[in-house]
Amino acid sequence: IYDRAITVFSPDGHLFQVEYAQEAVKKGSTAVGIRGKDIVVLGVEKKSVAKLQEERTVRKICALDDHVCMAFAGLTADARIVINRARVECQSHRLTVEDPVTVEYITRHIATLKQRYTQSNGRRPFGISALIVGFDSDGTPRLYQTDPSGTYHAWKANAIGRSAKTVREFLEKNYTEESIATDNEAIKLAIKALLELLESKEIETLVTEIEKEKEEEAEKKKQKKST
Amino acid sequence: MEYLIGIQGQDFVLVAADNVAAHSIVKMKQDQDKMFKLSDKILLLCVGEAGDTVQFAEYIQKNIQLYKMRNGYELSPTAAANFTRKNLADYLRSRTPYHVNLLLAGFDETDGPGLYYMDHLSALAKAPFAAHGHGAYLTLSILDRYYRPDLTRDEAMDLLKKCIEELNHRFILNLPSFSVRLIDKDGTHDLEKLIPVGAK
């Protein structure tokens, strides 16, 4: 039945479906966005794929138009829908007003779409947060973030997904005029922010793997020498 | 009244269109560009009913761009031509058909240069050379006589000039200037406007 609302208020004023959607976002792999002086950087955590899986089919940074890109955290399938709608809107805007979209416009369009799904019958909210970057016609770099509730804000730097809090704290400490002075510096800052994540588990497991491999190689060489 | 022409060479396509936008007997605009860039290596030349031309061409243009954004690569000229034809055909038997005549010129990495003739009845034909408008009746025979598949860029240009001169000579209407463009493996190149001088 498509006549029943799924996202309804709780007695204490919460929209639980939206909050649950935000939880889904927190489970997704991290994405970080940084606005520099003449550059905008998007970085995403590359989830290690299964052995038989073709790596290159996992695309988390998508172009919406020649001058706007977005990265997302959360349900990949939901993201595909949002991205497609945004791409169509980018062309539609060009067709009707003969101008490319501003970053704010397309962000607002995506956010409005998300909000609509928090107030429609039979539908659930999109389980993604998006980081939208680009340059307006006047050359100003922009970074926006949207979330399942349909709100959007402009940011100097932000992160979404799994370790968003850690990365954001890192950015709050390290985003300074100097750290984004040049394009390269801004890119380095994004990479450094993502490296923050690799701290605990992954680097250690990788290190253990490498050490094991070295041992095995040494064993093989020894055996060869003796025969 | 309007004129389009396309000539395919070994590794390029040369296209030209007149620059007059007329309403009845008045030239409203003398520098109208009738070519629409569908992508880096595809041009759509479009003439016909006022309004329909721009509306249809821009619609196709934006859809080609949307394909690029969705799929990460551009449509080939063949695919673009067939997509355009399908759209034209679908609208033909609706209450709002588009009355436009088109030439689609493009360069494909694997197939090389291609020129496609399309008309308002949604016919599609790949041809080595083609023209639209009354001027076509005067120039197709010239193309028949002098066209060779291995034309160089300069030779194709000379052939184009021959055609324009014939229009100047025998066509009742005065078409003062023509936009000329060339498509090859490096993309679309704007060439100098052709301005025929005096009647012979």
Coordinates of C-alpha atoms in Angstrom, one line a residue:
Chain A
I1 CA 0.0 0.0 0.0
Y2 CA 1.4 3.4 -1.0
D3 CA -1.0 5.5 1.0
R4 CA 0.6 5.1 4.4
A5 CA 3.3 7.4 5.7
I6 CA 6.4 5.6 6.9
T7 CA 8.4 8.6 8.2
V8 CA 6.2 9.9 11.0
F9 CA 7.0 12.0 14.1
S10 CA 7.7 10.3 17.4
P11 CA 6.0 11.8 20.5
D12 CA 9.3 13.6 21.4
G13 CA 9.7 15.2 18.0
H14 CA 12.1 12.8 16.3
L15 CA 11.8 11.4 12.8
F16 CA 13.2 7.9 13.5
Q17 CA 13.3 6.8 9.9
V18 CA 15.6 9.8 9.1
E19 CA 17.8 9.0 12.2
Y20 CA 18.0 5.4 11.2
A21 CA 19.0 6.5 7.7
Q22 CA 21.8 8.6 9.3
E23 CA 22.9 5.4 11.1
A24 CA 23.1 3.6 7.8
V25 CA 25.4 6.5 6.6
K26 CA 27.7 6.0 9.6
K27 CA 28.2 2.4 8.4
G28 CA 29.4 3.4 5.0
S29 CA 33.1 3.9 4.0
T30 CA 34.5 7.3 4.8
A31 CA 34.6 10.2 2.4
V32 CA 36.4 13.5 3.0
G33 CA 36.1 16.8 1.3
I34 CA 38.4 19.9 1.5
R35 CA 38.0 23.3 0.0
G36 CA 41.3 25.0 -0.9
K37 CA 42.0 28.4 -2.5
D38 CA 41.8 27.2 -6.1
I39 CA 41.0 23.6 -5.6
V40 CA 38.5 21.3 -4.1
V41 CA 39.5 17.8 -3.1
L42 CA 37.4 14.7 -2.6
G43 CA 38.9 11.6 -1.0
V44 CA 37.3 8.3 -0.3
E45 CA 38.3 5.3 1.7
K46 CA 38.7 2.4 -0.7
K47 CA 37.0 -0.6 0.8
S48 CA 39.0 -3.8 0.2
V49 CA 37.0 -5.9 -2.2
A50 CA 36.6 -9.7 -2.4
K51 CA 39.4 -11.6 -4.1
L52 CA 37.3 -12.4 -7.2
Q53 CA 35.7 -9.0 -7.5
E54 CA 36.8 -6.5 -10.2
E55 CA 38.0 -3.6 -8.2
R56 CA 37.3 -0.9 -10.7
T57 CA 33.5 -1.3 -10.6
V58 CA 33.3 0.3 -7.2
R59 CA 33.1 4.1 -8.0
K60 CA 32.5 6.3 -5.0
I61 CA 33.4 9.7 -6.6
C62 CA 31.1 10.6 -9.4
A63 CA 31.0 13.5 -11.9
L64 CA 27.6 15.2 -12.0
D65 CA 28.6 17.7 -14.7
D66 CA 31.9 19.0 -16.2
H67 CA 32.4 21.3 -13.2
V68 CA 30.7 19.5 -10.3
C69 CA 31.5 16.2 -8.5
M70 CA 30.2 14.3 -5.5
A71 CA 31.2 11.6 -3.2
F72 CA 28.8 9.8 -0.8
A73 CA 28.7 7.6 2.2
G74 CA 26.0 5.0 2.9
L75 CA 23.8 2.8 0.7
T76 CA 25.4 2.6 -2.8
A77 CA 22.2 1.7 -4.5
D78 CA 20.4 4.8 -3.1
A79 CA 23.4 6.9 -4.2
R80 CA 23.0 5.7 -7.8
I81 CA 19.5 7.0 -7.9
V82 CA 20.4 10.4 -6.4
I83 CA 23.4 10.8 -8.7
N84 CA 21.3 10.0 -11.8
R85 CA 18.6 12.5 -10.8
A86 CA 21.4 15.1 -10.2
R87 CA 23.0 14.4 -13.6
V88 CA 19.7 14.9 -15.4
E89 CA 19.0 18.1 -13.5
C90 CA 22.4 19.4 -14.5
Q91 CA 21.6 19.0 -18.2
S92 CA 18.0 20.2 -17.8
H93 CA 19.2 23.4 -16.1
R94 CA 21.6 23.9 -19.0
L95 CA 18.8 23.4 -21.5
T96 CA 16.4 25.8 -19.9
V97 CA 18.6 28.6 -18.7
E98 CA 21.6 28.1 -21.0
D99 CA 23.9 28.2 -18.0
P100 CA 25.7 25.4 -16.0
V101 CA 24.3 24.9 -12.4
T102 CA 26.0 26.5 -9.5
V103 CA 27.2 24.1 -6.9
E104 CA 24.7 25.5 -4.4
Y105 CA 21.8 25.0 -6.9
I106 CA 22.5 21.3 -7.5
T107 CA 23.1 20.8 -3.8
R108 CA 19.8 22.4 -3.0
H109 CA 18.1 20.2 -5.7
I110 CA 19.6 17.0 -4.2
A111 CA 18.6 18.1 -0.7
T112 CA 15.1 19.0 -1.7
L113 CA 14.8 15.5 -3.3
K114 CA 16.0 13.9 -0.1
Q115 CA 13.5 15.9 2.0
R116 CA 10.7 15.0 -0.3
Y117 CA 11.3 11.3 0.5
T118 CA 11.0 12.1 4.3
Q119 CA 7.5 13.4 3.7
S120 CA 6.1 11.0 1.1
N121 CA 3.7 8.1 1.4
G122 CA 5.1 4.6 1.0
R123 CA 8.7 5.8 0.7
R124 CA 11.7 5.7 3.0
P125 CA 14.5 8.3 3.1
F126 CA 17.7 7.9 1.1
G127 CA 20.4 6.3 3.1
I128 CA 23.2 8.5 2.0
S129 CA 25.1 11.7 2.9
A130 CA 26.8 13.4 0.0
L131 CA 29.8 15.7 -0.3
I132 CA 29.3 17.9 -3.3
V133 CA 32.3 19.9 -4.7
G134 CA 32.8 22.1 -7.7
F135 CA 33.5 25.6 -9.1
D136 CA 30.9 28.2 -9.9
S137 CA 31.2 30.2 -13.2
D138 CA 33.0 33.0 -11.3
G139 CA 35.7 30.6 -10.3
T140 CA 34.9 30.3 -6.6
P141 CA 35.5 26.8 -5.2
R142 CA 32.6 25.3 -3.2
L143 CA 32.1 22.3 -0.8
Y144 CA 28.6 21.3 0.4
Q145 CA 27.3 18.4 2.5
T146 CA 23.8 16.9 2.4
D147 CA 22.3 14.3 4.7
P148 CA 19.3 12.0 4.7
S149 CA 17.1 14.6 6.4
G150 CA 17.5 16.9 3.4
T151 CA 19.5 19.6 5.1
Y152 CA 22.6 21.0 3.4
H153 CA 25.4 23.3 4.6
A154 CA 28.6 24.7 3.1
W155 CA 31.8 23.6 4.6
K156 CA 35.5 24.5 4.4
A157 CA 36.3 20.8 5.1
N158 CA 34.2 17.9 6.2
A159 CA 34.0 14.1 6.4
I160 CA 31.1 11.6 6.2
G161 CA 30.7 7.9 6.9
R162 CA 32.4 5.5 9.2
S163 CA 35.1 7.5 11.0
A164 CA 33.6 10.9 10.2
K165 CA 34.0 12.1 13.7
T166 CA 37.7 11.2 13.9
V167 CA 38.5 12.7 10.5
R168 CA 36.5 15.9 11.2
E169 CA 38.4 16.4 14.5
F170 CA 41.7 15.9 12.6
L171 CA 40.5 18.5 10.0
E172 CA 39.5 20.9 12.8
K173 CA 43.0 20.8 14.2
N174 CA 44.9 20.8 10.9
Y175 CA 42.9 22.9 8.5
T176 CA 44.7 26.2 8.5
E177 CA 45.6 28.9 5.9
E178 CA 49.0 27.3 5.5
S179 CA 47.7 23.7 5.2
I180 CA 45.7 24.7 2.1
A181 CA 48.1 27.3 0.8
T182 CA 48.7 25.4 -2.5
D183 CA 46.8 22.8 -4.5
N184 CA 49.3 20.1 -3.5
E185 CA 49.0 21.0 0.2
A186 CA 45.2 20.7 0.0
I187 CA 45.5 17.2 -1.6
K188 CA 48.1 16.1 1.0
L189 CA 45.7 17.3 3.8
A190 CA 42.9 15.1 2.4
I191 CA 45.2 12.1 2.1
K192 CA 46.5 12.7 5.6
A193 CA 43.0 12.9 6.9
L194 CA 42.2 9.5 5.4
L195 CA 45.4 8.0 6.7
E196 CA 44.1 8.8 10.2
L197 CA 41.6 6.0 9.6
L198 CA 44.1 3.4 8.7
E199 CA 45.7 3.7 12.2
S200 CA 44.3 0.9 14.2
K201 CA 43.3 -2.2 12.2
E202 CA 44.3 -2.1 8.6
I203 CA 47.9 -1.1 8.8
E204 CA 48.6 -3.6 11.5
T205 CA 47.0 -6.5 9.5
L206 CA 48.9 -5.4 6.4
V207 CA 52.2 -5.3 8.3
T208 CA 51.6 -8.8 9.7
E209 CA 50.8 -10.0 6.2
I210 CA 54.0 -8.6 4.7
E211 CA 56.1 -10.0 7.5
K212 CA 54.6 -13.5 6.9
E213 CA 55.3 -13.2 3.2
K214 CA 58.9 -12.3 3.8
E215 CA 59.3 -15.4 6.1
E216 CA 57.8 -17.7 3.5
E217 CA 60.1 -16.3 0.8
A218 CA 63.1 -16.8 3.0
E219 CA 62.1 -20.4 3.6
K220 CA 61.7 -21.1 -0.1
K221 CA 65.1 -19.7 -0.8
K222 CA 66.6 -21.8 1.9
Q223 CA 65.0 -25.0 0.5
K224 CA 66.2 -24.2 -3.0
K225 CA 69.8 -23.7 -1.9
S226 CA 69.8 -27.0 0.0
T227 CA 68.5 -29.0 -3.1
Chain B
M1 CA 16.2 29.1 -48.3
E2 CA 18.7 27.6 -45.9
Y3 CA 21.7 25.6 -46.9
L4 CA 23.8 22.8 -45.3
I5 CA 26.6 20.9 -46.8
G6 CA 28.9 18.1 -45.6
I7 CA 32.0 16.5 -47.3
Q8 CA 33.7 13.5 -45.8
G9 CA 37.5 13.0 -46.4
Q10 CA 39.8 10.1 -45.5
D11 CA 40.3 11.3 -41.9
F12 CA 38.0 14.3 -41.5
V13 CA 34.6 15.7 -42.2
L14 CA 34.2 19.2 -43.6
V15 CA 30.8 21.0 -43.0
A16 CA 29.3 24.3 -43.8
A17 CA 26.1 26.1 -43.2
D18 CA 24.7 29.5 -44.3
N19 CA 24.3 32.2 -41.7
V20 CA 21.0 33.8 -42.5
A21 CA 18.0 33.7 -40.2
A22 CA 15.1 34.8 -42.2
H23 CA 11.4 35.5 -41.5
S24 CA 9.5 35.7 -44.8
I25 CA 11.4 38.1 -47.0
V26 CA 13.4 39.8 -44.2
K27 CA 16.9 38.7 -43.0
M28 CA 16.5 38.9 -39.3
K29 CA 20.1 37.9 -38.5
Q30 CA 23.1 37.5 -40.8
D31 CA 25.5 35.7 -38.4
Q32 CA 23.3 32.8 -37.2
D33 CA 25.2 29.7 -36.3
K34 CA 23.3 26.6 -37.4
M35 CA 25.8 24.1 -36.0
F36 CA 25.4 22.5 -32.6
K37 CA 28.2 20.9 -30.8
L38 CA 26.9 17.6 -29.5
S39 CA 30.3 16.5 -28.2
D40 CA 34.0 17.1 -28.8
K41 CA 33.9 15.3 -32.1
I42 CA 30.3 15.5 -33.2
L43 CA 28.5 18.4 -34.9
L44 CA 24.8 18.6 -35.6
L45 CA 23.8 21.0 -38.5
C46 CA 20.1 21.8 -38.2
V47 CA 17.7 23.8 -40.5
G48 CA 13.9 23.9 -40.8
E49 CA 11.0 25.4 -39.0
A50 CA 11.9 28.4 -36.8
G51 CA 12.0 27.3 -33.2
D52 CA 11.9 23.6 -33.9
T53 CA 15.5 23.7 -35.0
V54 CA 17.0 25.1 -31.8
Q55 CA 14.6 23.2 -29.6
F56 CA 15.3 19.9 -31.1
A57 CA 19.0 20.4 -31.6
E58 CA 19.5 21.6 -28.0
Y59 CA 17.4 18.7 -26.6
I60 CA 19.6 16.2 -28.5
Q61 CA 22.7 18.1 -27.4
K62 CA 21.9 17.9 -23.7
N63 CA 20.9 14.2 -23.9
I64 CA 24.3 13.4 -25.5
Q65 CA 26.0 15.2 -22.7
L66 CA 23.8 13.4 -20.1
Y67 CA 25.0 10.1 -21.7
K68 CA 28.6 11.2 -21.2
M69 CA 28.0 12.0 -17.5
R70 CA 26.1 8.8 -16.8
N71 CA 28.5 6.4 -18.6
G72 CA 31.9 8.2 -18.4
Y73 CA 32.4 8.2 -22.2
E74 CA 30.8 9.9 -25.2
L75 CA 28.4 8.4 -27.6
S76 CA 29.9 7.5 -31.0
P77 CA 28.7 9.4 -34.0
T78 CA 26.8 6.4 -35.3
A79 CA 25.0 6.0 -32.0
A80 CA 24.3 9.7 -31.8
A81 CA 22.9 9.7 -35.3
N82 CA 20.6 6.8 -34.6
F83 CA 19.5 8.3 -31.3
T84 CA 18.6 11.5 -33.1
R85 CA 16.7 9.7 -35.8
K86 CA 14.7 7.7 -33.2
N87 CA 13.7 10.9 -31.4
L88 CA 12.7 12.5 -34.7
A89 CA 10.7 9.4 -35.7
D90 CA 8.9 9.2 -32.3
Y91 CA 7.8 12.8 -32.6
L92 CA 6.8 12.4 -36.2
R93 CA 3.7 10.5 -35.4
S94 CA 2.7 12.6 -32.4
R95 CA 0.8 15.8 -32.3
T96 CA 4.0 17.8 -32.2
P97 CA 6.4 16.7 -34.9
Y98 CA 9.7 18.5 -35.4
H99 CA 10.1 19.9 -38.9
V100 CA 13.9 19.9 -39.2
N101 CA 16.5 18.7 -41.7
L102 CA 19.8 17.7 -40.3
L103 CA 23.4 16.7 -41.1
L104 CA 25.3 15.0 -38.4
A105 CA 29.1 14.9 -38.8
G106 CA 31.5 13.2 -36.5
F107 CA 34.8 11.4 -36.0
D108 CA 35.0 8.0 -34.3
E109 CA 38.3 6.6 -32.9
T110 CA 37.7 3.2 -34.5
D111 CA 35.5 3.9 -37.5
G112 CA 37.0 7.2 -38.5
P113 CA 35.0 10.1 -40.0
G114 CA 31.3 9.9 -40.7
L115 CA 28.6 12.0 -42.2
Y116 CA 24.9 11.3 -41.7
Y117 CA 22.0 12.8 -43.7
M118 CA 18.7 13.1 -41.8
D119 CA 15.4 14.7 -42.9
H120 CA 12.1 15.8 -41.4
L121 CA 10.6 12.4 -42.2
S122 CA 13.2 10.8 -40.1
A123 CA 15.2 9.2 -42.9
L124 CA 18.8 8.4 -42.0
A125 CA 21.5 7.8 -44.5
K126 CA 25.3 7.6 -44.1
A127 CA 26.8 9.4 -47.1
P128 CA 30.2 10.6 -48.3
F129 CA 28.8 14.0 -49.1
A130 CA 25.3 15.5 -48.5
A131 CA 23.4 18.8 -48.6
H132 CA 20.1 20.3 -47.5
G133 CA 18.0 23.1 -48.9
H134 CA 17.2 24.4 -52.3
G135 CA 20.9 24.9 -52.8
A136 CA 21.3 21.1 -52.6
Y137 CA 19.7 20.8 -56.1
L138 CA 22.4 23.0 -57.5
T139 CA 25.4 21.5 -55.7
L140 CA 24.9 17.8 -55.5
S141 CA 25.8 17.4 -59.1
I142 CA 29.0 19.3 -58.5
L143 CA 29.8 17.0 -55.7
D144 CA 29.0 14.0 -57.9
R145 CA 31.4 15.2 -60.5
Y146 CA 34.4 16.2 -58.3
Y147 CA 34.2 14.2 -55.1
R148 CA 36.8 11.6 -54.3
P149 CA 37.1 9.6 -51.1
D150 CA 40.7 10.5 -50.7
L151 CA 40.3 14.2 -50.8
T152 CA 42.8 16.2 -48.7
R153 CA 41.7 19.0 -46.5
D154 CA 42.6 21.6 -49.0
E155 CA 41.0 19.7 -51.9
A156 CA 37.8 19.4 -49.9
M157 CA 37.9 23.0 -49.1
D158 CA 38.2 23.8 -52.8
L159 CA 35.3 21.6 -53.6
L160 CA 33.3 23.4 -50.9
K161 CA 34.2 26.7 -52.4
K162 CA 33.1 25.5 -55.9
C163 CA 29.7 24.6 -54.4
I164 CA 29.3 28.0 -52.7
E165 CA 30.4 29.8 -55.9
E166 CA 27.7 27.9 -57.8
L167 CA 25.1 29.1 -55.3
N168 CA 26.3 32.6 -55.7
H169 CA 26.0 32.1 -59.5
R170 CA 22.6 30.3 -59.9
F171 CA 20.7 30.4 -56.6
I172 CA 18.1 33.2 -56.6
L173 CA 18.7 34.1 -53.0
N174 CA 21.8 35.9 -51.8
L175 CA 23.6 34.0 -49.1
P176 CA 26.3 36.4 -48.0
S177 CA 28.3 34.1 -45.7
F178 CA 28.8 30.6 -44.6
S179 CA 30.2 29.1 -41.3
V180 CA 32.7 26.4 -42.0
R181 CA 34.0 23.7 -39.5
L182 CA 36.2 20.7 -39.8
I183 CA 36.1 17.5 -37.6
D184 CA 39.1 15.2 -37.3
K185 CA 40.8 13.1 -34.7
D186 CA 41.8 16.2 -32.8
G187 CA 38.2 17.4 -32.5
T188 CA 36.2 20.2 -34.0
H189 CA 38.0 23.1 -35.7
D190 CA 36.4 26.5 -36.6
L191 CA 37.6 27.6 -40.0
E192 CA 37.3 31.0 -41.6
K193 CA 33.8 32.1 -42.7
L194 CA 33.3 31.7 -46.5
I195 CA 32.2 35.0 -48.0
P196 CA 31.5 34.6 -51.8
V197 CA 32.4 37.7 -53.7
G198 CA 30.2 39.1 -56.5
A199 CA 28.1 37.1 -59.1
K200 CA 29.9 35.6 -62.0

